[in-house]
Coordinates of C-alpha atoms in Angstrom, one line a residue:
M1 CA 113.9 95.5 166.4
K2 CA 117.1 95.9 164.3
F3 CA 116.7 92.3 163.1
L4 CA 113.1 93.0 162.0
S5 CA 114.1 96.2 160.2
Y6 CA 116.9 94.2 158.4
V7 CA 114.3 91.5 157.3
L8 CA 111.9 94.2 156.0
L9 CA 114.8 95.8 154.1
L10 CA 115.7 92.5 152.5
L11 CA 112.1 91.9 151.5
S12 CA 111.7 95.3 150.0
I13 CA 114.9 94.8 147.9
S14 CA 113.7 91.4 146.8
F15 CA 110.2 92.7 145.7
S16 CA 111.8 95.6 144.0
A17 CA 114.1 93.3 142.0
V18 CA 111.2 91.1 141.0
G19 CA 109.3 94.2 139.8
E20 CA 112.3 95.4 137.8
E21 CA 112.9 92.0 136.3
S22 CA 109.2 91.7 135.2
E23 CA 109.3 95.2 133.6
S24 CA 112.5 94.4 131.8
A25 CA 111.1 91.2 130.4
K26 CA 108.0 93.1 129.1
V27 CA 110.2 95.7 127.5
W28 CA 112.1 93.0 125.7
L29 CA 108.9 91.5 124.4
E30 CA 107.7 95.0 123.3
R31 CA 111.0 95.4 121.4
L32 CA 110.4 92.0 119.8
S33 CA 107.0 93.1 118.6
S34 CA 108.4 96.2 117.1
A35 CA 111.2 94.3 115.4
L36 CA 108.8 91.8 113.8
N37 CA 106.7 94.7 112.4
K38 CA 109.3 97.2 111.3
L39 CA 112.5 95.4 110.3
N40 CA 113.4 94.2 106.9
F41 CA 114.7 90.6 107.4
S42 CA 115.2 87.3 105.8
T43 CA 115.4 84.2 108.0
S44 CA 115.4 80.5 108.0
F45 CA 114.3 78.4 110.9
V46 CA 113.4 74.8 111.7
V47 CA 110.5 73.5 113.9
V48 CA 111.8 70.6 115.8
K49 CA 109.3 68.1 117.3
N50 CA 109.0 64.3 117.6
N51 CA 112.7 64.0 116.5
Q52 CA 111.8 65.6 113.2
A53 CA 112.6 69.0 111.8
Q54 CA 110.4 71.1 109.4
P55 CA 112.4 73.9 107.6
Y56 CA 110.9 77.3 106.8
H57 CA 112.0 80.4 105.0
W58 CA 110.6 83.7 106.2
F59 CA 110.9 87.1 104.5
H60 CA 109.5 90.4 106.0
G61 CA 109.7 93.9 104.7
V62 CA 108.1 97.4 104.8
D63 CA 107.8 99.2 101.5
E64 CA 108.1 103.0 101.0
S65 CA 104.4 103.5 101.7
G66 CA 104.7 101.8 105.1
K67 CA 102.9 98.6 104.0
E68 CA 104.1 95.3 105.5
L69 CA 105.0 92.5 103.0
E70 CA 105.6 89.0 104.2
I71 CA 106.4 85.5 102.8
L72 CA 106.5 82.3 104.9
S73 CA 107.4 79.1 103.0
L74 CA 107.6 75.5 104.2
L75 CA 110.6 74.1 102.3
N76 CA 110.0 70.3 102.5
G77 CA 107.2 68.4 100.9
P78 CA 104.3 69.8 98.9
R79 CA 104.4 73.6 98.3
R80 CA 102.9 75.6 101.2
D81 CA 103.3 79.4 101.1
I82 CA 101.7 82.2 103.0
L83 CA 101.8 85.6 101.5
R84 CA 100.8 88.9 103.2
K85 CA 100.3 92.4 101.6
G86 CA 99.2 94.7 104.4
N87 CA 95.9 93.3 105.7
V88 CA 95.5 90.6 103.0
V89 CA 96.9 87.2 103.7
S90 CA 97.0 84.5 101.0
Y91 CA 97.4 80.7 101.6
I92 CA 98.8 78.4 98.9
E93 CA 98.3 74.7 100.0
P94 CA 98.2 71.4 98.2
E95 CA 94.8 70.3 99.6
L96 CA 92.9 73.5 98.7
P97 CA 92.6 76.0 95.9
P98 CA 94.6 79.2 96.7
Y99 CA 92.6 81.8 98.7
S100 CA 93.0 85.1 100.5
V101 CA 91.5 86.4 103.7
T102 CA 91.5 89.8 105.5
S103 CA 94.0 89.6 108.3
Q104 CA 96.9 91.6 109.8
Q105 CA 98.8 88.4 110.7
I106 CA 99.9 85.2 109.0
S107 CA 99.1 81.9 110.7
G108 CA 102.4 80.0 111.1
P109 CA 104.5 78.2 113.7
I110 CA 105.5 81.5 115.5
P111 CA 102.7 82.8 117.7
A112 CA 101.2 85.9 116.1
I113 CA 100.8 87.7 119.5
L114 CA 104.6 88.1 119.5
A115 CA 104.1 90.8 116.8
G116 CA 101.1 92.3 118.6
D117 CA 100.2 93.7 121.9
I118 CA 101.9 91.5 124.5
S119 CA 100.2 93.3 127.4
R120 CA 97.0 91.2 126.5
L121 CA 98.8 88.2 128.1
E122 CA 99.6 89.9 131.5
N123 CA 96.6 88.6 133.4
I124 CA 97.3 85.0 132.6
Y125 CA 101.1 84.8 132.1
D126 CA 104.2 86.1 133.9
F127 CA 107.1 87.6 131.9
I128 CA 110.5 86.7 133.4
S129 CA 113.9 87.9 132.3
V130 CA 116.3 85.0 133.0
G131 CA 119.7 85.9 131.6
R132 CA 122.0 85.9 128.6
S133 CA 123.3 83.1 126.4
R134 CA 124.5 82.7 122.8
V135 CA 122.3 81.6 119.9
L136 CA 123.1 81.6 116.2
G137 CA 126.5 83.1 117.1
R138 CA 124.8 86.1 118.6
P139 CA 124.4 87.3 122.3
A140 CA 120.9 86.6 123.2
Q141 CA 118.5 87.4 126.1
L142 CA 116.3 84.6 127.5
I143 CA 112.7 85.7 128.3
R144 CA 110.2 83.2 129.7
I145 CA 106.5 83.6 129.3
E146 CA 105.2 81.4 132.2
A147 CA 101.5 80.5 132.8
K148 CA 100.1 81.5 136.1
N149 CA 98.4 78.1 136.4
T150 CA 99.0 74.5 135.4
H151 CA 96.5 74.6 132.4
R152 CA 99.1 75.9 130.0
Y153 CA 102.7 75.4 128.9
A154 CA 105.6 77.9 129.2
Y155 CA 107.2 79.7 126.2
W156 CA 110.9 80.4 126.4
L157 CA 112.2 83.0 123.9
W158 CA 115.8 83.8 123.1
L159 CA 116.1 87.4 121.6
D160 CA 119.0 89.0 119.8
Q161 CA 120.6 91.5 122.1
Q162 CA 121.2 93.9 119.2
S163 CA 118.0 93.8 117.2
S164 CA 115.5 92.2 119.6
M165 CA 114.6 89.6 116.9
L166 CA 113.6 86.1 117.8
L167 CA 116.4 83.6 117.5
K168 CA 114.9 80.6 119.3
L169 CA 111.7 79.5 121.0
S170 CA 110.9 76.5 123.1
I171 CA 107.5 75.2 124.4
V172 CA 108.2 73.7 127.9
T173 CA 106.1 71.9 130.5
K174 CA 105.9 73.0 134.1
Q175 CA 108.4 70.3 134.9
G176 CA 110.9 71.8 132.4
Q177 CA 110.4 69.1 129.6
Q178 CA 110.8 70.6 126.2
L179 CA 108.0 69.6 123.8
E180 CA 108.7 71.7 120.7
Q181 CA 111.4 74.1 119.6
I182 CA 111.9 76.7 116.8
Q183 CA 115.5 77.2 116.1
F184 CA 116.7 80.0 113.7
T185 CA 119.5 78.9 111.4
H186 CA 119.9 82.2 109.5
L187 CA 119.1 85.8 110.1
E188 CA 119.8 88.7 107.8
I189 CA 118.5 92.2 108.6
T190 CA 118.8 94.8 105.8
E191 CA 118.2 98.5 105.4
K192 CA 115.7 97.9 102.5
P193 CA 113.3 95.1 101.8
S194 CA 114.6 92.2 99.7
E195 CA 113.7 91.8 96.1
S196 CA 111.6 88.8 96.8
V197 CA 109.4 90.8 99.2
L198 CA 109.1 93.8 96.9
Q199 CA 107.9 91.5 94.1
L200 CA 104.8 90.9 96.2
N201 CA 103.5 94.4 95.3
E202 CA 103.5 93.3 91.6
T203 CA 101.9 89.9 92.4
E204 CA 98.2 89.3 92.0
L205 CA 97.0 87.5 95.0
P206 CA 94.2 84.8 95.0
V207 CA 90.6 85.9 95.3
L208 CA 89.6 87.3 98.7
V209 CA 87.2 85.1 100.5
D210 CA 84.5 87.0 102.3
I211 CA 83.4 85.1 105.4
P212 CA 80.2 86.6 106.8
E213 CA 80.2 87.4 110.5
E214 CA 77.1 85.4 111.1
Y215 CA 78.9 82.2 109.8
Q216 CA 81.7 82.7 112.3
Q217 CA 79.3 83.1 115.3
Q218 CA 76.7 80.4 114.8
E219 CA 74.6 79.1 117.6
L220 CA 75.8 75.6 118.4
Q221 CA 73.9 72.7 120.0
W222 CA 76.2 72.4 123.0
D223 CA 77.9 74.5 125.7
V224 CA 81.3 74.4 127.3
N225 CA 80.7 74.8 131.1
W226 CA 84.4 75.2 132.0
L227 CA 87.5 76.8 130.4
P228 CA 90.8 77.8 131.8
E229 CA 90.8 81.5 132.8
G230 CA 91.5 83.8 129.9
F231 CA 90.2 81.7 127.0
T232 CA 87.4 83.3 124.9
Q233 CA 85.5 82.2 121.9
I234 CA 86.8 83.4 118.5
N235 CA 84.7 81.4 116.1
A236 CA 81.8 79.0 116.1
N237 CA 80.3 77.3 113.0
R238 CA 79.0 74.1 111.4
H239 CA 80.9 72.6 108.5
K240 CA 82.0 69.2 107.0
I241 CA 85.4 67.7 107.7
S242 CA 87.4 67.7 104.5
L243 CA 88.5 64.1 104.5
T244 CA 85.4 62.3 105.8
K245 CA 82.7 64.9 104.7
Q246 CA 81.1 64.3 108.1
P247 CA 79.2 67.3 109.6
V248 CA 80.7 68.7 112.7
E249 CA 80.1 71.6 115.0
F250 CA 83.3 73.6 115.6
M251 CA 84.5 76.2 118.2
L252 CA 87.8 78.1 118.2
L253 CA 89.0 79.5 121.5
S254 CA 92.1 81.6 122.3
D255 CA 93.9 83.3 125.2
G256 CA 96.0 85.4 122.8
L257 CA 98.9 83.0 122.8
V258 CA 97.3 79.6 122.6
D259 CA 94.4 78.4 120.4
I260 CA 92.1 75.5 121.3
S261 CA 89.8 73.9 118.7
I262 CA 86.8 71.9 119.8
Y263 CA 84.9 69.5 117.4
V264 CA 81.6 67.9 118.4
N265 CA 79.5 65.5 116.3
G266 CA 77.3 62.4 116.8
S267 CA 78.8 59.0 117.0
Q268 CA 77.5 55.4 116.4
E269 CA 79.4 54.4 119.6
K270 CA 77.7 55.0 123.0
Q271 CA 80.9 55.4 125.0
R272 CA 84.7 55.5 124.4
N273 CA 87.3 56.4 126.8
A274 CA 89.6 59.4 126.0
D275 CA 92.6 58.7 123.9
F276 CA 95.2 61.2 122.6
V277 CA 98.2 61.7 120.5
M278 CA 100.9 64.4 120.7
D279 CA 102.5 66.2 117.8
G280 CA 105.2 68.1 119.6
A281 CA 103.3 70.4 122.0
T282 CA 100.0 70.0 120.1
L283 CA 97.6 67.5 121.7
V284 CA 94.7 65.8 120.0
L285 CA 92.2 64.3 122.4
N286 CA 89.2 62.3 121.4
Q287 CA 86.4 60.7 123.4
V288 CA 82.8 59.6 123.1
S289 CA 80.2 60.1 125.9
D290 CA 76.4 59.3 125.5
G291 CA 76.8 59.0 121.7
I292 CA 78.5 62.4 121.3
E293 CA 82.1 62.5 120.0
V294 CA 84.3 65.3 121.2
S295 CA 87.8 66.2 119.9
I296 CA 90.1 68.8 121.5
V297 CA 93.1 70.1 119.6
G298 CA 95.6 72.6 121.0
K299 CA 99.0 73.2 122.6
I300 CA 97.7 72.3 126.1
P301 CA 98.3 69.6 128.7
F302 CA 96.2 66.4 128.6
K303 CA 94.4 67.3 131.9
T304 CA 93.4 70.6 130.5
A305 CA 92.0 69.1 127.3
K306 CA 90.2 66.3 129.3
A307 CA 88.6 68.8 131.6
I308 CA 87.3 70.8 128.6
A309 CA 85.9 67.7 126.9
D310 CA 84.2 66.6 130.1
A311 CA 82.6 70.1 130.5
I312 CA 80.8 69.9 127.2
T313 CA 77.0 69.4 127.6
I314 CA 74.3 69.2 125.0
K315 CA 71.6 71.8 125.1
P316 CA 68.1 70.7 125.8
P317 CA 65.8 70.8 122.7
Q318 CA 64.0 74.1 122.3
K319 CA 60.3 74.1 122.8
P320 CA 58.3 75.0 119.7

């Protein structure tokens, strides 16, 4: 009887520790979200994948009215800038004329959910506080965002002990293989926004593109009969691919952390086995079945992308 009581005591202590660890990890992620929204900072980081490094410069500030101002610039190759003034985000890219959209977040290498409501991920990810290390010469807390199934990768985040700012991020397989890494090389937090950020208030942004709701939620000629739990449709439309001008039906899915793009179009081939390429953690899978070409793009494992591609079925023709 004493032995049983001792075992139950150990189990209660163990479960209590797990609960405290999970709560602590969520608190750290909430602090990160607050830091990304409220701090005035200037950072540089590199995205490392496929033995190559892409350098970025990132400014963020909050002006006297409380409006967020943000600049994200890719430093190598053709100019690529993303500017944000409050809920207007502008994209300057070499392939397209500059344009602006209504959004509270920029679309860049760092997942936007980290600056949002992290509790949206609790049903499909576990938050784990691992321990402390040293990154960028600063004491850092390691937090792991681990998928509850095998259909996703894990995200490991190193947060500055003092400011809760992100210092490093790795995308890791279930087996612990690192696929992609974001490493900060400079971080400066200031009391006031930098001059570069404040100049945004005086900058005229490109014309705002109004995307009708009906364009983003079009009826497609196919269905997806299986998706990993937690993924929902964000966008569905028909458009032409920029390079080939080929018409394609497109669907964007998201679980809050990971986006999956699906492209479906007709093919002159009858069948073609699935092939794929990896760009860091991003997989691009392509296959043809019964004259229909399907492409899946996202930071997901091959077996997840293949299962989604195999679950796409063409709708029967509607009767007149």
